[in-house]
Short mmCIF file of C-alpha atoms and ligand atoms in Angstrom, two decimals:
data_model
loop_
_atom_site.label_atom_id
_atom_site.label_comp_id
_atom_site.label_asym_id
_atom_site.label_seq_id
_atom_site.Cartn_x
_atom_site.Cartn_y
_atom_site.Cartn_z
CA MET A 225 -76.75 63.95 1.42
CA PRO A 226 -78.01 63.94 4.58
CA LEU A 227 -80.70 61.11 5.63
CA THR A 228 -83.72 62.82 5.06
CA ARG A 229 -83.48 65.29 2.22
CA LYS A 230 -85.69 68.74 2.17
CA ARG A 231 -89.03 68.36 0.70
CA SER A 232 -89.54 71.06 -1.79
CA LEU A 233 -93.12 71.98 -3.07
CA VAL A 234 -93.48 74.10 -6.34
CA ILE A 235 -97.04 75.09 -6.73
CA GLY A 236 -98.31 76.02 -10.64
CA ALA A 237 -95.20 74.39 -12.09
CA ALA A 238 -96.95 73.27 -15.12
CA GLY A 239 -95.96 76.93 -16.21
CA PHE A 240 -92.95 78.28 -18.66
CA VAL A 241 -90.76 78.26 -14.67
CA GLY A 242 -92.30 75.03 -13.11
CA SER A 243 -89.62 72.67 -14.77
CA TYR A 244 -86.91 74.70 -14.52
CA LEU A 245 -87.11 75.41 -10.91
CA ILE A 246 -88.16 71.46 -10.27
CA LYS A 247 -84.76 70.60 -11.87
CA HIS A 248 -82.52 73.07 -9.79
CA LEU A 249 -84.11 71.51 -6.63
CA GLN A 250 -83.56 68.01 -7.72
CA GLU A 251 -79.84 69.46 -8.38
CA LEU A 252 -80.06 71.17 -4.91
CA GLY A 253 -81.19 67.08 -3.28
CA ARG A 254 -84.37 68.16 -2.68
CA GLU A 255 -87.45 65.67 -2.88
CA VAL A 256 -89.71 67.94 -4.92
CA TYR A 257 -93.62 67.23 -4.98
CA ALA A 258 -95.01 70.21 -7.52
CA THR A 259 -98.45 71.17 -8.45
CA LYS A 260 -100.63 71.72 -11.42
CA LEU A 261 -104.11 72.24 -12.90
CA SER A 262 -106.03 68.87 -13.68
CA THR A 263 -106.43 70.76 -17.18
CA GLU A 264 -102.45 70.64 -17.54
CA LYS A 265 -100.14 68.35 -18.60
CA LEU A 266 -96.94 68.12 -16.77
CA GLN A 267 -94.17 65.25 -15.93
CA ILE A 268 -90.93 65.23 -14.63
CA PRO A 269 -88.87 62.04 -14.04
CA GLY A 270 -88.27 61.63 -9.82
CA ALA A 271 -90.74 64.96 -9.37
CA ASP A 272 -94.40 63.75 -7.74
CA ILE A 273 -96.57 66.10 -9.25
CA ARG A 274 -100.21 65.94 -7.61
CA ASP A 275 -103.31 68.53 -9.38
CA LEU A 276 -104.04 71.55 -7.30
CA ASN A 277 -106.49 74.44 -7.81
CA ILE A 278 -105.11 76.95 -5.52
CA LEU A 279 -108.88 78.46 -5.55
CA ASP A 280 -110.43 75.38 -3.29
CA LYS A 281 -108.73 76.02 0.00
CA GLU A 282 -109.10 72.56 1.72
CA SER A 283 -107.34 71.03 -1.37
CA ILE A 284 -104.20 72.93 -0.52
CA VAL A 285 -104.84 72.16 3.55
CA GLU A 286 -104.65 68.24 2.50
CA LEU A 287 -102.10 68.48 0.73
CA LEU A 288 -100.07 69.84 2.98
CA PHE A 289 -100.91 67.04 5.73
CA GLU A 290 -99.97 64.99 3.87
CA LEU A 291 -96.44 66.20 2.18
CA ARG A 292 -95.32 68.68 5.20
CA PRO A 293 -93.10 70.47 2.50
CA ASP A 294 -90.25 72.07 4.70
CA GLU A 295 -90.19 74.27 1.70
CA ILE A 296 -93.04 75.79 -0.58
CA TYR A 297 -92.61 77.64 -3.66
CA HIS A 298 -95.74 79.03 -5.06
CA LEU A 299 -95.92 80.21 -9.22
CA ALA A 300 -99.53 79.86 -9.41
CA ALA A 301 -100.57 82.45 -11.16
CA GLN A 302 -102.99 84.30 -13.38
CA SER A 303 -100.21 85.43 -15.12
CA SER A 304 -100.92 87.52 -18.40
CA VAL A 305 -101.06 91.23 -18.73
CA SER A 306 -103.63 91.03 -21.17
CA VAL A 307 -105.20 88.33 -19.74
CA ALA A 308 -105.84 90.31 -16.67
CA TRP A 309 -107.86 93.30 -19.11
CA ARG A 310 -110.22 90.76 -20.91
CA ASN A 311 -110.80 89.14 -17.45
CA PRO A 312 -109.88 91.06 -13.93
CA GLN A 313 -112.21 88.48 -11.93
CA LEU A 314 -110.16 85.34 -12.63
CA THR A 315 -106.73 87.03 -12.25
CA VAL A 316 -107.81 88.44 -8.65
CA ASP A 317 -109.02 85.51 -7.78
CA VAL A 318 -105.88 83.31 -8.60
CA ASN A 319 -103.82 85.98 -7.60
CA ILE A 320 -104.84 87.25 -4.83
CA LYS A 321 -107.37 85.14 -3.54
CA GLY A 322 -105.14 81.99 -3.85
CA ALA A 323 -102.03 83.22 -1.94
CA VAL A 324 -104.68 83.87 0.74
CA ASN A 325 -106.17 80.78 0.60
CA LEU A 326 -102.07 79.21 1.06
CA CYS A 327 -101.85 81.79 3.55
CA GLU A 328 -104.91 80.50 5.05
CA ALA A 329 -103.76 76.85 5.22
CA LEU A 330 -100.15 77.51 6.26
CA ARG A 331 -101.67 78.98 9.29
CA GLU A 332 -103.66 75.04 10.23
CA LEU A 333 -99.69 73.80 9.61
CA PHE A 334 -98.54 72.70 13.38
CA TYR A 335 -95.08 73.72 11.49
CA ILE A 336 -93.86 76.52 10.21
CA PRO A 337 -92.48 75.81 6.52
CA ARG A 338 -90.17 78.50 3.98
CA VAL A 339 -92.59 80.11 1.88
CA LEU A 340 -91.35 82.16 -1.48
CA LEU A 341 -94.47 84.43 -2.86
CA ILE A 342 -93.59 85.16 -6.25
CA GLY A 343 -94.04 88.88 -8.21
CA SER A 344 -93.24 90.69 -10.05
CA GLY A 345 -91.37 94.45 -11.00
CA GLU A 346 -94.46 94.90 -13.02
CA GLU A 347 -96.04 95.70 -9.10
CA TYR A 348 -93.60 98.78 -9.31
CA GLY A 349 -95.56 100.56 -12.70
CA HIS A 350 -94.73 103.71 -13.85
CA ILE A 351 -91.29 103.98 -12.37
CA LYS A 352 -89.96 107.93 -13.42
CA PRO A 353 -86.91 109.20 -14.80
CA GLY A 354 -84.12 108.79 -12.50
CA CYS A 355 -85.58 106.54 -10.50
CA THR A 356 -83.97 103.23 -11.89
CA PRO A 357 -82.47 100.85 -10.66
CA ILE A 358 -85.54 100.81 -8.70
CA SER A 359 -85.13 99.71 -4.85
CA GLU A 360 -87.82 97.20 -3.09
CA ASP A 361 -88.93 100.23 -0.84
CA THR A 362 -89.81 102.15 -3.50
CA LEU A 363 -93.79 103.29 -3.91
CA LEU A 364 -95.79 100.68 -5.16
CA ASP A 365 -97.24 102.47 -8.71
CA PRO A 366 -98.96 99.40 -10.29
CA GLY A 367 -100.18 100.54 -13.96
CA ASN A 368 -102.27 97.27 -14.78
CA ILE A 369 -104.69 94.77 -13.38
CA TYR A 370 -102.04 91.44 -13.18
CA ALA A 371 -99.46 94.37 -11.26
CA ALA A 372 -102.05 95.33 -8.72
CA THR A 373 -102.91 91.99 -8.23
CA LYS A 374 -99.17 91.11 -7.52
CA ALA A 375 -98.84 94.38 -5.48
CA CYS A 376 -101.75 92.89 -3.27
CA GLN A 377 -100.62 89.44 -2.93
CA ASN A 378 -97.38 91.18 -1.73
CA MET A 379 -98.92 93.21 0.88
CA ILE A 380 -100.38 90.10 1.89
CA GLY A 381 -97.76 88.18 1.76
CA ARG A 382 -96.03 90.71 4.59
CA ILE A 383 -99.06 91.31 6.33
CA TYR A 384 -99.35 87.03 7.35
CA ALA A 385 -95.96 87.24 7.86
CA ASP A 386 -96.05 89.64 10.70
CA ALA A 387 -98.91 89.07 12.22
CA TYR A 388 -99.11 84.74 12.43
CA GLU A 389 -94.69 84.74 12.50
CA LEU A 390 -95.04 82.91 8.97
CA GLU A 391 -91.52 82.36 7.25
CA LEU A 392 -92.95 84.19 3.88
CA MET A 393 -90.41 86.20 1.60
CA MET A 394 -91.20 87.83 -1.31
CA VAL A 395 -89.51 88.28 -5.13
CA ARG A 396 -90.53 90.94 -7.67
CA ALA A 397 -89.40 88.87 -10.72
CA PHE A 398 -88.08 91.11 -13.51
CA ASN A 399 -87.69 89.57 -17.66
CA HIS A 400 -87.65 86.30 -17.28
CA ILE A 401 -86.50 84.47 -20.78
CA GLY A 402 -85.51 81.04 -21.88
CA PRO A 403 -85.71 77.69 -24.13
CA GLY A 404 -89.75 77.14 -23.66
CA GLN A 405 -91.09 80.25 -23.14
CA SER A 406 -94.42 81.48 -24.97
CA PRO A 407 -93.73 83.72 -27.72
CA ILE A 408 -96.22 86.59 -26.21
CA PHE A 409 -92.83 87.41 -24.63
CA VAL A 410 -90.13 89.72 -26.61
CA VAL A 411 -87.30 87.26 -26.67
CA SER A 412 -89.45 84.23 -27.39
CA ASP A 413 -90.99 86.59 -30.30
CA PHE A 414 -88.44 87.73 -32.33
CA CYS A 415 -86.58 84.53 -32.20
CA ARG A 416 -90.10 82.87 -33.49
CA GLN A 417 -89.85 85.22 -36.11
CA VAL A 418 -86.32 84.39 -37.11
CA ALA A 419 -87.01 80.52 -36.65
CA GLU A 420 -89.68 80.59 -39.29
CA ILE A 421 -87.93 83.24 -41.50
CA GLU A 422 -85.03 81.07 -42.17
CA ARG A 423 -87.34 77.78 -42.58
CA GLY A 424 -88.25 79.87 -45.39
CA ASP A 425 -92.36 79.71 -43.78
CA ARG A 426 -92.68 83.75 -44.01
CA GLU A 427 -91.39 87.00 -46.04
CA PRO A 428 -88.09 88.04 -44.69
CA VAL A 429 -89.73 90.54 -42.01
CA MET A 430 -89.86 91.48 -38.82
CA TYR A 431 -92.84 92.67 -36.92
CA VAL A 432 -91.41 94.91 -34.23
CA GLY A 433 -93.06 96.96 -30.92
CA ASN A 434 -91.10 99.92 -28.72
CA LEU A 435 -87.81 99.30 -29.75
CA SER A 436 -86.39 102.16 -27.37
CA ALA A 437 -87.85 100.17 -24.07
CA LYS A 438 -85.31 99.42 -21.68
CA ARG A 439 -85.49 95.95 -19.76
CA ASP A 440 -84.01 94.05 -17.62
CA PHE A 441 -83.70 90.41 -18.69
CA THR A 442 -82.34 86.91 -16.97
CA ASP A 443 -82.28 83.64 -17.26
CA VAL A 444 -84.85 81.91 -16.30
CA ARG A 445 -81.67 79.41 -14.57
CA ASP A 446 -80.69 81.97 -13.35
CA VAL A 447 -83.73 83.25 -11.30
CA VAL A 448 -85.09 79.87 -10.02
CA ARG A 449 -81.67 79.89 -9.00
CA ALA A 450 -82.16 82.66 -7.10
CA TYR A 451 -85.78 81.65 -5.44
CA ALA A 452 -83.67 78.63 -3.94
CA MET A 453 -81.28 81.43 -2.90
CA ILE A 454 -84.02 83.80 -1.19
CA MET A 455 -85.00 80.73 0.30
CA GLU A 456 -82.68 79.38 2.09
CA LYS A 457 -81.26 82.90 3.12
CA GLY A 458 -83.77 85.50 2.96
CA GLU A 459 -85.29 87.24 5.73
CA LYS A 460 -88.72 87.07 6.45
CA GLY A 461 -91.35 89.33 5.65
CA LEU A 462 -89.26 90.79 3.23
CA THR A 463 -89.05 91.60 -0.48
CA TYR A 464 -86.41 90.47 -2.52
CA ASN A 465 -86.04 92.28 -6.21
CA VAL A 466 -84.46 89.40 -9.05
CA GLY A 467 -83.29 90.96 -12.31
CA SER A 468 -79.92 91.49 -13.98
CA GLY A 469 -79.02 94.73 -12.26
CA HIS A 470 -78.69 96.09 -16.17
CA ALA A 471 -81.21 97.20 -18.47
CA VAL A 472 -80.76 96.77 -22.26
CA GLU A 473 -82.67 98.07 -25.28
CA ILE A 474 -85.55 95.54 -26.91
CA ARG A 475 -83.10 97.20 -30.09
CA SER A 476 -79.90 95.84 -29.26
CA ILE A 477 -82.04 92.47 -29.11
CA LEU A 478 -83.47 92.34 -32.42
CA GLU A 479 -80.16 92.98 -33.30
CA ARG A 480 -78.27 89.97 -31.86
CA ILE A 481 -81.00 87.99 -32.73
CA ILE A 482 -80.87 89.12 -36.21
CA SER A 483 -77.27 88.55 -36.78
CA ARG A 484 -77.12 85.33 -35.70
CA SER A 485 -79.19 84.39 -39.11
CA GLY A 486 -77.61 85.81 -40.94
CA MET A 487 -80.17 86.50 -43.60
CA ASP A 488 -81.06 90.09 -45.16
CA ILE A 489 -84.42 90.84 -42.62
CA LYS A 490 -86.47 93.80 -42.54
CA ILE A 491 -87.61 95.20 -39.71
CA LYS A 492 -91.47 96.34 -39.91
CA THR A 493 -93.20 97.85 -36.70
CA ASP A 494 -96.36 95.91 -36.01
CA PRO A 495 -99.19 98.39 -34.43
CA ALA A 496 -101.11 96.23 -32.16
CA LYS A 497 -96.98 95.38 -30.35
CA ILE A 498 -97.21 98.98 -29.75
CA ARG A 499 -98.43 99.53 -25.74
CA PRO A 500 -100.41 102.71 -25.26
CA VAL A 501 -98.45 103.06 -22.06
CA ASP A 502 -95.03 102.07 -22.17
CA VAL A 503 -92.22 102.62 -19.35
CA PRO A 504 -88.89 104.04 -21.06
CA ILE A 505 -86.64 102.14 -19.15
CA ILE A 506 -86.83 98.90 -16.55
CA GLU A 507 -83.87 98.05 -13.87
CA ALA A 508 -83.87 96.60 -11.07
CA ASP A 509 -81.64 97.07 -7.87
CA ILE A 510 -80.85 93.74 -6.98
CA SER A 511 -77.98 94.84 -4.19
CA ARG A 512 -80.92 93.14 -1.10
CA LEU A 513 -80.59 90.01 -3.35
CA GLN A 514 -76.95 89.91 -2.96
CA ALA A 515 -76.19 91.86 -0.19
CA ALA A 516 -78.56 87.87 1.49
CA THR A 517 -77.39 85.82 -0.95
CA GLY A 518 -74.38 86.27 -3.18
CA TRP A 519 -76.32 85.63 -5.77
CA LYS A 520 -75.58 86.52 -9.85
CA PRO A 521 -75.87 85.55 -12.54
CA GLU A 522 -74.11 83.88 -14.46
CA ILE A 523 -75.76 83.41 -18.53
CA SER A 524 -75.29 85.32 -20.58
CA LEU A 525 -78.58 87.42 -22.55
CA ASP A 526 -76.40 85.59 -25.33
CA GLN A 527 -76.12 82.19 -24.09
CA THR A 528 -80.04 82.86 -23.72
CA ILE A 529 -80.45 84.07 -27.17
CA ASP A 530 -78.98 80.77 -28.61
CA GLU A 531 -80.72 78.61 -26.67
CA VAL A 532 -83.58 79.78 -27.78
CA LEU A 533 -83.20 80.97 -31.13
CA GLU A 534 -82.63 77.11 -31.34
CA TYR A 535 -86.09 76.35 -29.39
CA TRP A 536 -87.44 77.66 -32.29
CA ARG A 537 -85.56 76.20 -34.78
CA ASP A 538 -86.26 73.08 -33.26
CA GLN A 539 -89.53 73.84 -33.43
CA PRO A 540 -91.97 71.53 -35.85
CA ALA A 541 -93.39 73.85 -38.53
O1 LIG B 814 -103.24 79.61 -16.87
P1 LIG B 814 -102.91 78.79 -16.63
O2 LIG B 814 -103.01 77.71 -17.30
O3 LIG B 814 -100.85 78.62 -17.77
O4 LIG B 814 -102.24 78.07 -15.78
C1 LIG B 814 -101.23 78.43 -14.82
C2 LIG B 814 -101.62 78.46 -13.31
N1 LIG B 814 -102.80 78.38 -12.48
C3 LIG B 814 -102.89 77.85 -11.16
N2 LIG B 814 -102.27 76.71 -10.81
C4 LIG B 814 -103.56 76.92 -9.30
N3 LIG B 814 -104.32 77.08 -9.07
C5 LIG B 814 -104.53 78.07 -10.04
N4 LIG B 814 -106.50 78.39 -9.86
C6 LIG B 814 -104.36 78.20 -11.19
N5 LIG B 814 -104.72 79.57 -12.16
C7 LIG B 814 -103.59 79.26 -12.81
O5 LIG B 814 -100.06 78.71 -12.26
C8 LIG B 814 -99.86 78.17 -14.95
O6 LIG B 814 -99.67 77.08 -15.24
C9 LIG B 814 -99.19 78.45 -13.92
C10 LIG B 814 -98.17 79.83 -13.37
O7 LIG B 814 -97.18 79.70 -14.68
P2 LIG B 814 -97.35 81.00 -15.59
O8 LIG B 814 -98.19 81.65 -15.80
O9 LIG B 814 -96.49 80.10 -16.96
O10 LIG B 814 -96.31 81.46 -14.94
P3 LIG B 814 -94.68 81.75 -14.83
O11 LIG B 814 -93.97 82.29 -16.11
O12 LIG B 814 -93.91 80.01 -14.29
O13 LIG B 814 -93.89 82.02 -13.83
C11 LIG B 814 -94.07 81.84 -12.25
C12 LIG B 814 -94.66 83.54 -11.36
C13 LIG B 814 -95.95 83.42 -11.46
O14 LIG B 814 -96.43 84.19 -10.46
C14 LIG B 814 -95.65 85.03 -12.53
O15 LIG B 814 -97.31 86.50 -12.31
C15 LIG B 814 -94.53 85.25 -12.03
O16 LIG B 814 -93.66 84.39 -11.81
O17 LIG B 814 -94.16 86.23 -12.89
#
């Protein structure tokens, strides 16, 4: 190990991805700093965790001057599509102004850290039939407020990278899954329902949305490995899709989860889970990521499903 360890800063680490990323960076031998909102709880042995609200630019500047990180992962976001519909102002503030605050803070530093801005496959929006797998150069057509703010963050990142020679890279992450994810996401939702049925907490009926949609799922541990590789090898100003490269039908996910329970479970459509506009297939073209880093997913969908199901079986009733 080198005498001085590389310093990583993870901003917005109290969400789903943050603790996985911190653990991975620690495994890589990094000295890891992370931030959370003062209202959030996060403790990870060996990681130095601070409070930071990205709406306060001066606090970002102070923190960066104090820590002098070599690399910064920007995860902080208002990341819920439905909250974005209900509170577009907050979503614009956190996702756009927050990113601008970070970019402006970077300009005040006397050195140039590597920075990864995390966006979303949602930025592509209404993907037309025949346009999958979708590459980074596809024209963005965001279909909701959350997606629009992430598309904006992406454009701002590229502009700052070009205009001020900042070492900024952008990611568009497709569906990521794993133990600990909120049950507003489909795999976590289905696994939680099965665990509750197994415990006898509810009748043996699964409530589902659109089962024919196809989505590109990647285990969160593979996702954070990709982030670290892009941080190391990515080209400044470029955007990288992070996904498996293969879309899977939601029906197949449901069947795999139900088959693990061995129970006779009925399936009912819950109108609340059907979205007014649903894109039939979302699949990432990951050739740019693979050419730059050699990354490929290592954790199979079946393994992730097993672990997410175990996670929900272990939760108290
Ligand atoms: O909204 P909360 O209370 O869950 O807090 C989120 C936090 N956050 C902020 N951090 C600093 N300053 C703010 N003004 C601010 N507002 C919200 O960022 C949450 O703890 C964290 C983001 O984590 P998640 O929402 O769980 O996202 P996840 O799944 O970890 O995804 C990471 C990134 C996000 O940028 C997503 O939009 C993207 O990957 O897909």
